[in-house]
């Protein structure tokens, strides 16, 4: 099992997802995947909680992802005050989206978060075709696995180099230079291991 935060791959919101990766015949190494937590069930190695073997990617703020100026604040609950607060700064990561994000608005001008902006915060292109009403579009954006997380997990499991592809995708959707991938190319790591073994 692996817990991955989309923010650790450069997505501008906190999105923790836990995945069960199973195989019948082969051991799958999740090394290089920026996980928050990993659990080895014990089929090939003793059961254990494993430390992460990769550093998170540089974070992208909500304001930077949406093209907003620094200093913007987001109101999440209108005039209601709760113990957790009803505002946060867009200069850091966005709070995790829920269907209720449809009511978030910028404090400076009262502009509500759009479906396209919610998609960008979830790691989707701004022109992604969300379906249904505004509420349903926000629910879809809240429930998805961010594409960079899916690419990283599937690439790791299938042994496909994914770091450069994810970095290019992120650069394309956020129209900003991609943070450098902290991962060496998978082939280079394998060649180093073969060299050590011989």
CSV table of N, CA and C in Angstrom, one decimal, residues 37-110:
chain,number,residue,atom,x,y,z
A,37,UNK,N,3.7,7.4,2.8
A,37,UNK,CA,3.7,6.3,3.7
A,37,UNK,C,3.6,5.0,2.8
A,38,UNK,N,4.3,4.0,3.1
A,38,UNK,CA,4.2,2.7,2.3
A,38,UNK,C,4.2,1.6,3.3
A,39,UNK,N,3.4,0.6,3.0
A,39,UNK,CA,3.3,-0.6,3.8
A,39,UNK,C,3.6,-1.8,3.0
A,40,UNK,N,4.6,-2.6,3.4
A,40,UNK,CA,4.9,-3.9,2.7
A,40,UNK,C,4.1,-5.0,3.4
A,41,UNK,N,3.3,-5.8,2.7
A,41,UNK,CA,2.5,-6.8,3.3
A,41,UNK,C,3.2,-8.0,3.8
A,42,UNK,N,4.4,-8.2,3.2
A,42,UNK,CA,5.2,-9.3,3.7
A,42,UNK,C,5.3,-10.6,2.8
A,43,UNK,N,4.9,-10.5,1.6
A,43,UNK,CA,5.0,-11.7,0.8
A,43,UNK,C,6.4,-12.0,0.4
A,44,UNK,N,7.2,-10.9,0.0
A,44,UNK,CA,8.6,-11.1,-0.4
A,44,UNK,C,9.6,-10.7,0.7
A,45,UNK,N,9.2,-9.7,1.5
A,45,UNK,CA,10.0,-9.2,2.6
A,45,UNK,C,9.1,-9.2,3.8
A,46,UNK,N,9.7,-9.1,5.0
A,46,UNK,CA,8.9,-9.1,6.2
A,46,UNK,C,7.9,-7.9,6.2
A,47,UNK,N,6.8,-8.0,6.8
A,47,UNK,CA,5.8,-6.9,6.8
A,47,UNK,C,6.5,-5.7,7.5
A,48,UNK,N,6.3,-4.5,6.9
A,48,UNK,CA,6.9,-3.4,7.5
A,48,UNK,C,6.3,-2.1,6.9
A,49,UNK,N,6.4,-1.0,7.8
A,49,UNK,CA,6.1,0.3,7.3
A,49,UNK,C,7.4,0.9,6.7
A,50,UNK,N,7.4,1.2,5.4
A,50,UNK,CA,8.6,1.6,4.7
A,50,UNK,C,8.7,3.1,4.6
A,51,UNK,N,10.0,3.6,4.8
A,51,UNK,CA,10.2,5.0,4.6
A,51,UNK,C,10.1,5.4,3.1
A,52,UNK,N,9.8,6.6,2.8
A,52,UNK,CA,9.8,7.1,1.5
A,52,UNK,C,11.2,7.1,0.9
A,53,UNK,N,11.3,6.8,-0.3
A,53,UNK,CA,12.7,6.7,-0.9
A,53,UNK,C,12.9,7.9,-1.9
A,54,UNK,N,12.0,8.8,-2.0
A,54,UNK,CA,12.1,9.9,-2.9
A,54,UNK,C,11.7,11.2,-2.3
A,55,UNK,N,12.4,12.3,-2.7
A,55,UNK,CA,12.0,13.6,-2.2
A,55,UNK,C,10.8,14.1,-2.9
A,56,UNK,N,9.9,14.9,-2.3
A,56,UNK,CA,8.8,15.5,-3.0
A,56,UNK,C,9.4,16.6,-4.0
A,57,UNK,N,8.6,16.8,-5.1
A,57,UNK,CA,8.9,17.8,-6.1
A,57,UNK,C,8.7,19.2,-5.5
A,58,UNK,N,9.3,20.2,-6.0
A,58,UNK,CA,8.9,21.6,-5.6
A,58,UNK,C,7.5,21.9,-5.7
A,59,UNK,N,6.9,22.6,-4.7
A,59,UNK,CA,5.5,22.8,-4.7
A,59,UNK,C,5.1,24.1,-5.5
A,60,UNK,N,3.9,24.0,-6.1
A,60,UNK,CA,3.4,25.1,-6.9
A,60,UNK,C,2.2,25.7,-6.1
A,61,UNK,N,2.2,27.0,-5.9
A,61,UNK,CA,1.1,27.6,-5.1
A,61,UNK,C,-0.2,27.7,-5.9
A,62,UNK,N,-1.3,27.8,-5.2
A,62,UNK,CA,-2.6,27.9,-5.8
A,62,UNK,C,-2.6,29.2,-6.7
A,63,UNK,N,-2.1,30.3,-6.1
A,63,UNK,CA,-2.0,31.6,-6.9
A,63,UNK,C,-1.2,31.4,-8.2
A,64,UNK,N,-0.1,30.8,-8.1
A,64,UNK,CA,0.8,30.6,-9.3
A,64,UNK,C,0.1,29.7,-10.3
A,65,UNK,N,-0.6,28.7,-9.9
A,65,UNK,CA,-1.3,27.8,-10.8
A,65,UNK,C,-2.5,28.5,-11.5
A,66,UNK,N,-3.1,29.4,-10.8
A,66,UNK,CA,-4.3,30.1,-11.4
A,66,UNK,C,-4.0,31.4,-12.0
A,67,UNK,N,-2.7,31.8,-12.0
A,67,UNK,CA,-2.3,33.1,-12.6
A,67,UNK,C,-2.7,34.3,-11.8
A,68,UNK,N,-2.9,34.1,-10.4
A,68,UNK,CA,-3.3,35.2,-9.6
A,68,UNK,C,-2.0,35.9,-9.0
A,69,UNK,N,-2.2,37.1,-8.6
A,69,UNK,CA,-1.1,37.8,-7.9
A,69,UNK,C,-0.9,37.3,-6.5
A,70,UNK,N,0.2,37.6,-5.9
A,70,UNK,CA,0.5,37.1,-4.6
A,70,UNK,C,-0.4,37.9,-3.6
A,71,UNK,N,-0.7,37.3,-2.5
A,71,UNK,CA,-1.4,38.0,-1.4
A,71,UNK,C,-2.9,37.7,-1.5
A,72,UNK,N,-3.4,36.9,-2.5
A,72,UNK,CA,-4.8,36.6,-2.5
A,72,UNK,C,-5.2,35.6,-1.4
A,73,UNK,N,-6.4,35.8,-0.9
A,73,UNK,CA,-7.0,34.9,0.1
A,73,UNK,C,-8.3,34.3,-0.4
A,74,UNK,N,-8.5,33.1,0.0
A,74,UNK,CA,-9.7,32.4,-0.4
A,74,UNK,C,-10.7,32.2,0.8
A,75,UNK,N,-11.9,32.6,0.6
A,75,UNK,CA,-13.0,32.4,1.6
A,75,UNK,C,-13.7,31.2,1.2
A,76,UNK,N,-13.8,30.3,2.2
A,76,UNK,CA,-14.4,29.0,1.9
A,76,UNK,C,-15.9,28.8,2.4
A,77,UNK,N,-16.3,29.7,3.4
A,77,UNK,CA,-17.6,29.5,4.0
A,77,UNK,C,-18.4,30.8,4.1
A,78,UNK,N,-18.2,31.8,3.3
A,78,UNK,CA,-18.9,33.0,3.4
A,78,UNK,C,-18.6,33.7,4.8
A,79,UNK,N,-19.7,34.1,5.4
A,79,UNK,CA,-19.5,34.8,6.7
A,79,UNK,C,-19.5,33.9,7.9
A,80,UNK,N,-19.7,32.6,7.7
A,80,UNK,CA,-19.7,31.7,8.8
A,80,UNK,C,-18.3,31.5,9.3
A,81,UNK,N,-18.1,31.5,10.6
A,81,UNK,CA,-16.8,31.3,11.3
A,81,UNK,C,-16.8,30.0,11.9
A,82,UNK,N,-15.8,29.2,11.7
A,82,UNK,CA,-15.6,27.9,12.4
A,82,UNK,C,-14.3,27.9,13.1
A,83,UNK,N,-14.1,26.9,13.9
A,83,UNK,CA,-12.9,26.8,14.7
A,83,UNK,C,-11.7,26.6,13.8
A,84,UNK,N,-11.9,26.0,12.6
A,84,UNK,CA,-10.8,25.8,11.6
A,84,UNK,C,-10.6,27.0,10.7
A,85,UNK,N,-11.4,28.0,10.9
A,85,UNK,CA,-11.3,29.2,10.0
A,85,UNK,C,-12.1,29.1,8.7
A,86,UNK,N,-12.3,30.2,8.0
A,86,UNK,CA,-13.0,30.2,6.8
A,86,UNK,C,-12.2,30.8,5.7
A,87,UNK,N,-10.9,31.0,5.8
A,87,UNK,CA,-10.1,31.6,4.8
A,87,UNK,C,-8.7,31.0,4.8
A,88,UNK,N,-8.1,31.0,3.7
A,88,UNK,CA,-6.7,30.5,3.6
A,88,UNK,C,-6.0,31.3,2.5
A,89,UNK,N,-4.7,31.4,2.6
A,89,UNK,CA,-3.9,32.1,1.6
A,89,UNK,C,-3.7,31.3,0.3
A,90,UNK,N,-3.8,31.9,-0.8
A,90,UNK,CA,-3.6,31.3,-2.1
A,90,UNK,C,-2.1,31.2,-2.4
A,91,UNK,N,-1.3,31.8,-1.5
A,91,UNK,CA,0.2,31.8,-1.8
A,91,UNK,C,0.8,30.4,-1.4
A,92,UNK,N,0.1,29.5,-0.9
A,92,UNK,CA,0.6,28.2,-0.6
A,92,UNK,C,-0.3,27.2,-1.4
A,93,UNK,N,-0.3,25.9,-0.9
A,93,UNK,CA,-1.1,24.9,-1.5
A,93,UNK,C,-2.6,25.2,-1.2
A,94,UNK,N,-3.4,24.8,-2.2
A,94,UNK,CA,-4.9,24.9,-1.9
A,94,UNK,C,-5.3,23.8,-0.9
A,95,UNK,N,-6.3,24.1,-0.2
A,95,UNK,CA,-6.9,23.1,0.6
A,95,UNK,C,-7.4,22.0,-0.3
A,96,UNK,N,-7.6,20.8,0.2
A,96,UNK,CA,-8.1,19.7,-0.7
A,96,UNK,C,-9.5,20.1,-1.1
A,97,UNK,N,-9.7,19.9,-2.4
A,97,UNK,CA,-11.0,20.2,-3.0
A,97,UNK,C,-12.1,19.2,-2.5
A,98,UNK,N,-13.3,19.7,-2.3
A,98,UNK,CA,-14.5,18.9,-2.1
A,98,UNK,C,-15.5,19.5,-3.0
A,99,UNK,N,-16.7,18.9,-3.0
A,99,UNK,CA,-17.8,19.4,-3.8
A,99,UNK,C,-18.2,20.9,-3.4
A,100,UNK,N,-17.9,21.1,-2.1
A,100,UNK,CA,-18.2,22.5,-1.5
A,100,UNK,C,-17.3,23.6,-2.0
A,101,UNK,N,-16.2,23.2,-2.7
A,101,UNK,CA,-15.3,24.2,-3.3
A,101,UNK,C,-16.0,25.1,-4.3
A,102,UNK,N,-17.2,24.7,-4.8
A,102,UNK,CA,-17.9,25.5,-5.7
A,102,UNK,C,-18.3,26.9,-5.1
A,103,UNK,N,-18.3,27.0,-3.8
A,103,UNK,CA,-18.7,28.2,-3.1
A,103,UNK,C,-17.4,29.0,-2.7
A,104,UNK,N,-16.2,28.5,-2.9
A,104,UNK,CA,-15.0,29.3,-2.6
A,104,UNK,C,-14.9,30.5,-3.4
A,105,UNK,N,-14.5,31.6,-2.8
A,105,UNK,CA,-14.3,32.8,-3.6
A,105,UNK,C,-13.1,33.6,-3.1
A,106,UNK,N,-12.6,34.4,-4.1
A,106,UNK,CA,-11.4,35.3,-3.7
A,106,UNK,C,-11.9,36.4,-2.9
A,107,UNK,N,-11.2,36.7,-1.8
A,107,UNK,CA,-11.6,37.8,-0.9
A,107,UNK,C,-11.5,39.1,-1.6
A,108,UNK,N,-10.5,39.3,-2.4
A,108,UNK,CA,-10.2,40.7,-3.0
A,108,UNK,C,-11.4,41.1,-3.9
A,109,UNK,N,-12.0,40.2,-4.7
A,109,UNK,CA,-13.1,40.7,-5.6
A,109,UNK,C,-14.3,39.9,-5.6
A,110,UNK,N,-14.4,38.8,-4.7
A,110,UNK,CA,-15.6,38.0,-4.6
A,110,UNK,C,-15.8,37.0,-5.7
